[in-house]
Amino acid sequence: MAIRSAKFITSSPTYEKCPQTTLPEFAFIGRSNVGKSSLINMLTGIGALAKVSQTPGKTQIINHFLINEKWYLVDLPGYGYAKVSKTSRKIFSDMITSYIQNRDNLHCLFVLIDSRLEPQKIDVSFINWLGQNEVPFALIFTKTDKINAPTLQDNIEVYKKEMLNHWDELPTIFTSSAVTRTGRESIIKYIEEINKNTKIILRDN
Ligand code: GDP
C-alpha cells in the first residue's frame, strides 16, 4: 500500500473531543523523545506532518491524520517527561488511558521503544497495562541506525525475556529508523492487513 494522501484533521485536547468516526484507527505512543514524530513523518512520507519536538511534554493533545481517506493515524502525547511538573507528569494521563480504553475503532496501538536502551520501567508497566486491558498493540524499536545489528538483536532479546516474565505470548515486533527508513514497508503492510481483515469481518456480518 502506498500512502497517497495524509491529511491533518484535528487536534483534540480530550478523548471525548476526538473525531466521531467508524474508520479504523492506528495510534502511536512512546516516551518523549523516542522518535515518534520522526517515525510518523517517515511512514507518511510527509516531512512536517508530525512536528519533531523541540520542547517535549508541552502539548498534551491527540492528533488525527486521515490516510488515503480510509484510516486514521493517531499521534498520542508522549509520556514520561523528566522536566514537567508532577501533576502533568502523571505517568499515563487520564486522556491517554481513556482514549486507549474507549476508542472502539482503535485497531492497533504501536508502542515505540528506544532500541538503544535496556527495558525502562515506565515502558514495561505501560505494556503490562495494555496486556491487562486487552488492548491490541505492537512494539516498534526505534532509532536502529544508532546501534549495530547484533546489539539491536541483544536488546530486543532482553525485552522479550522481560515480557515473558509477565505474559505467555509476545506481541508483534518491528524495528525502525527514520534515517534509513527501515520498518516503513513492514509497518504499513501490517496496517493494511488489519484493514483488509476488518473489511472481511464487516462483510460477513
Ligand atoms: P518524539 O518526541 O518521540 O516525537 O521524538 P522526535 O521524533 O522529536 O525525535 C527526537 C530526536 O531523536 C530528534 O532529535 C530526532 O531527530 C531524533 N531521531 C528520531 N528518530 C530517529 C532515528 O530513527 N534515527 C536517529 N539517528 N535519530 C532519530
Tab-separated table of N, CA, C and O and ligand atoms in Angstrom, residues 30-42 50-54 56-57 75 78 81 112 116 142-146 176-181, ligand 1:
chain	number	residue	atom	x	y	z
A	30	GLY	N	4.696	6.637	22.913
A	30	GLY	CA	6.001	6.248	23.457
A	30	GLY	C	6.517	7.343	24.360
A	30	GLY	O	5.924	8.429	24.433
A	31	ARG	N	7.619	7.055	25.021
A	31	ARG	CA	8.221	8.063	25.886
A	31	ARG	C	8.651	9.247	25.042
A	31	ARG	O	9.032	9.093	23.877
A	32	SER	N	8.615	10.395	25.657
A	32	SER	CA	9.056	11.601	24.989
A	32	SER	C	10.457	11.394	24.415
A	32	SER	O	11.310	10.780	25.061
A	33	ASN	N	10.675	11.852	23.168
A	33	ASN	CA	11.984	11.776	22.527
A	33	ASN	C	12.311	10.396	21.927
A	33	ASN	O	13.425	10.186	21.445
A	34	VAL	N	11.340	9.497	21.939
A	34	VAL	CA	11.609	8.143	21.433
A	34	VAL	C	11.738	8.129	19.903
A	34	VAL	O	12.249	7.171	19.316
A	35	GLY	N	11.250	9.218	19.279
A	35	GLY	CA	11.326	9.297	17.816
A	35	GLY	C	9.965	9.142	17.153
A	35	GLY	O	9.874	8.792	15.977
A	36	LYS	N	8.902	9.445	17.895
A	36	LYS	CA	7.532	9.238	17.395
A	36	LYS	C	7.223	10.158	16.209
A	36	LYS	O	6.729	9.697	15.179
A	37	SER	N	7.518	11.442	16.363
A	37	SER	CA	7.205	12.371	15.261
A	37	SER	C	8.008	12.004	14.020
A	37	SER	O	7.474	11.999	12.908
A	38	SER	N	9.280	11.676	14.225
A	38	SER	CA	10.119	11.311	13.078
A	38	SER	C	9.581	10.064	12.388
A	38	SER	O	9.588	9.970	11.155
A	39	LEU	N	9.106	9.102	13.173
A	39	LEU	CA	8.567	7.873	12.593
A	39	LEU	C	7.290	8.169	11.804
A	39	LEU	O	7.109	7.661	10.683
A	40	ILE	N	6.415	8.990	12.361
A	40	ILE	CA	5.156	9.322	11.668
A	40	ILE	C	5.462	10.025	10.347
A	40	ILE	O	4.887	9.711	9.312
A	41	ASN	N	6.401	10.939	10.381
A	41	ASN	CA	6.778	11.643	9.144
A	41	ASN	C	7.383	10.669	8.131
A	41	ASN	O	7.115	10.753	6.930
A	42	MET	N	8.185	9.735	8.633
A	42	MET	CA	8.821	8.757	7.748
A	42	MET	C	7.755	7.837	7.131
A	42	MET	O	7.763	7.570	5.934
A	50	ALA	N	3.965	15.390	11.478
A	50	ALA	CA	4.025	15.465	12.938
A	50	ALA	C	5.279	16.283	13.253
A	50	ALA	O	6.329	16.055	12.680
A	51	LYS	N	5.118	17.230	14.139
A	51	LYS	CA	6.231	18.123	14.431
A	51	LYS	C	7.314	17.388	15.221
A	51	LYS	O	7.024	16.743	16.217
A	52	VAL	N	8.544	17.465	14.760
A	52	VAL	CA	9.643	16.869	15.531
A	52	VAL	C	9.917	17.828	16.688
A	52	VAL	O	10.280	18.974	16.494
A	53	SER	N	9.680	17.321	17.874
A	53	SER	CA	9.517	18.221	19.018
A	53	SER	C	10.819	18.797	19.554
A	53	SER	O	11.812	18.090	19.692
A	54	GLN	N	10.775	20.049	19.859
A	54	GLN	CA	11.905	20.715	20.499
A	54	GLN	C	11.676	20.784	22.007
A	54	GLN	O	12.587	20.730	22.787
A	56	PRO	N	9.755	18.777	24.545
A	56	PRO	CA	8.922	17.623	24.849
A	56	PRO	C	7.993	17.881	26.040
A	56	PRO	O	8.364	18.539	26.990
A	57	GLY	N	6.806	17.365	25.938
A	57	GLY	CA	5.901	17.425	27.065
A	57	GLY	C	5.007	18.638	27.091
A	57	GLY	O	4.112	18.738	27.917
A	75	ASP	N	-1.575	10.389	16.554
A	75	ASP	CA	-0.352	10.740	17.280
A	75	ASP	C	-0.761	11.069	18.717
A	75	ASP	O	-1.378	12.097	18.964
A	78	GLY	N	3.376	12.000	24.143
A	78	GLY	CA	4.435	11.184	24.740
A	78	GLY	C	4.262	11.107	26.255
A	78	GLY	O	3.582	11.935	26.838
A	81	TYR	N	7.986	12.433	30.782
A	81	TYR	CA	8.932	13.547	30.702
A	81	TYR	C	9.609	13.776	32.045
A	81	TYR	O	9.009	13.626	33.084
A	112	LEU	N	6.245	2.681	20.920
A	112	LEU	CA	7.619	2.910	20.457
A	112	LEU	C	8.597	2.773	21.621
A	112	LEU	O	8.363	3.293	22.715
A	116	ARG	N	18.047	1.518	21.810
A	116	ARG	CA	19.380	1.575	22.429
A	116	ARG	C	19.348	1.268	23.917
A	116	ARG	O	20.379	1.007	24.535
A	142	THR	N	12.792	1.813	17.896
A	142	THR	CA	13.165	2.964	17.056
A	142	THR	C	14.677	3.238	17.062
A	142	THR	O	15.415	2.689	17.878
A	143	LYS	N	15.069	4.102	16.149
A	143	LYS	CA	16.436	4.629	16.045
A	143	LYS	C	17.477	3.522	15.866
A	143	LYS	O	18.583	3.576	16.411
A	144	THR	N	17.119	2.509	15.083
A	144	THR	CA	18.015	1.355	14.947
A	144	THR	C	19.305	1.699	14.202
A	144	THR	O	20.266	0.941	14.259
A	145	ASP	N	19.327	2.823	13.505
A	145	ASP	CA	20.570	3.214	12.820
A	145	ASP	C	21.654	3.615	13.821
A	145	ASP	O	22.824	3.723	13.465
A	146	LYS	N	21.250	3.820	15.074
A	146	LYS	CA	22.224	4.276	16.063
A	146	LYS	C	22.997	3.142	16.732
A	146	LYS	O	23.918	3.403	17.512
A	176	SER	N	12.645	0.104	13.501
A	176	SER	CA	12.514	1.247	12.590
A	176	SER	C	13.678	2.219	12.721
A	176	SER	O	14.349	2.277	13.751
A	177	SER	N	13.873	2.950	11.645
A	177	SER	CA	14.802	4.075	11.678
A	177	SER	C	14.258	5.155	10.763
A	177	SER	O	13.935	4.878	9.597
A	178	ALA	N	14.136	6.344	11.299
A	178	ALA	CA	13.663	7.461	10.481
A	178	ALA	C	14.766	7.912	9.528
A	178	ALA	O	14.500	8.593	8.546
A	179	VAL	N	16.004	7.504	9.820
A	179	VAL	CA	17.135	7.902	8.981
A	179	VAL	C	17.245	6.980	7.765
A	179	VAL	O	17.326	7.438	6.629
A	180	THR	N	17.235	5.662	8.006
A	180	THR	CA	17.381	4.718	6.881
A	180	THR	C	16.021	4.289	6.316
A	180	THR	O	15.974	3.574	5.330
A	181	ARG	N	14.944	4.681	6.982
A	181	ARG	CA	13.565	4.326	6.609
A	181	ARG	C	13.275	2.836	6.811
A	181	ARG	O	12.302	2.293	6.266
B	1	GDP	P1	9.310	12.378	19.792
B	1	GDP	O1	9.495	13.317	20.940
B	1	GDP	O2	9.079	10.980	20.239
B	1	GDP	O3	8.293	12.835	18.765
B	1	GDP	O4	10.729	12.282	19.051
B	1	GDP	P2	11.269	13.067	17.776
B	1	GDP	O5	10.769	12.450	16.517
B	1	GDP	O6	11.027	14.520	18.003
B	1	GDP	O7	12.835	12.705	17.851
B	1	GDP	C1	13.618	13.031	18.959
B	1	GDP	C2	15.067	13.178	18.489
B	1	GDP	O8	15.580	11.937	18.021
B	1	GDP	C3	15.232	14.167	17.334
B	1	GDP	O9	16.453	14.853	17.502
B	1	GDP	C4	15.269	13.268	16.101
B	1	GDP	O10	15.984	13.835	15.029
B	1	GDP	C5	15.982	12.030	16.650
B	1	GDP	N1	15.518	10.799	15.964
B	1	GDP	C6	14.248	10.369	15.848
B	1	GDP	N2	14.194	9.214	15.165
B	1	GDP	C7	15.467	8.902	14.828
B	1	GDP	C8	16.064	7.805	14.110
B	1	GDP	O11	15.419	6.858	13.643
B	1	GDP	N3	17.434	7.826	13.996
B	1	GDP	C9	18.196	8.822	14.511
B	1	GDP	N4	19.518	8.739	14.347
B	1	GDP	N5	17.668	9.867	15.178
B	1	GDP	C10	16.316	9.909	15.344
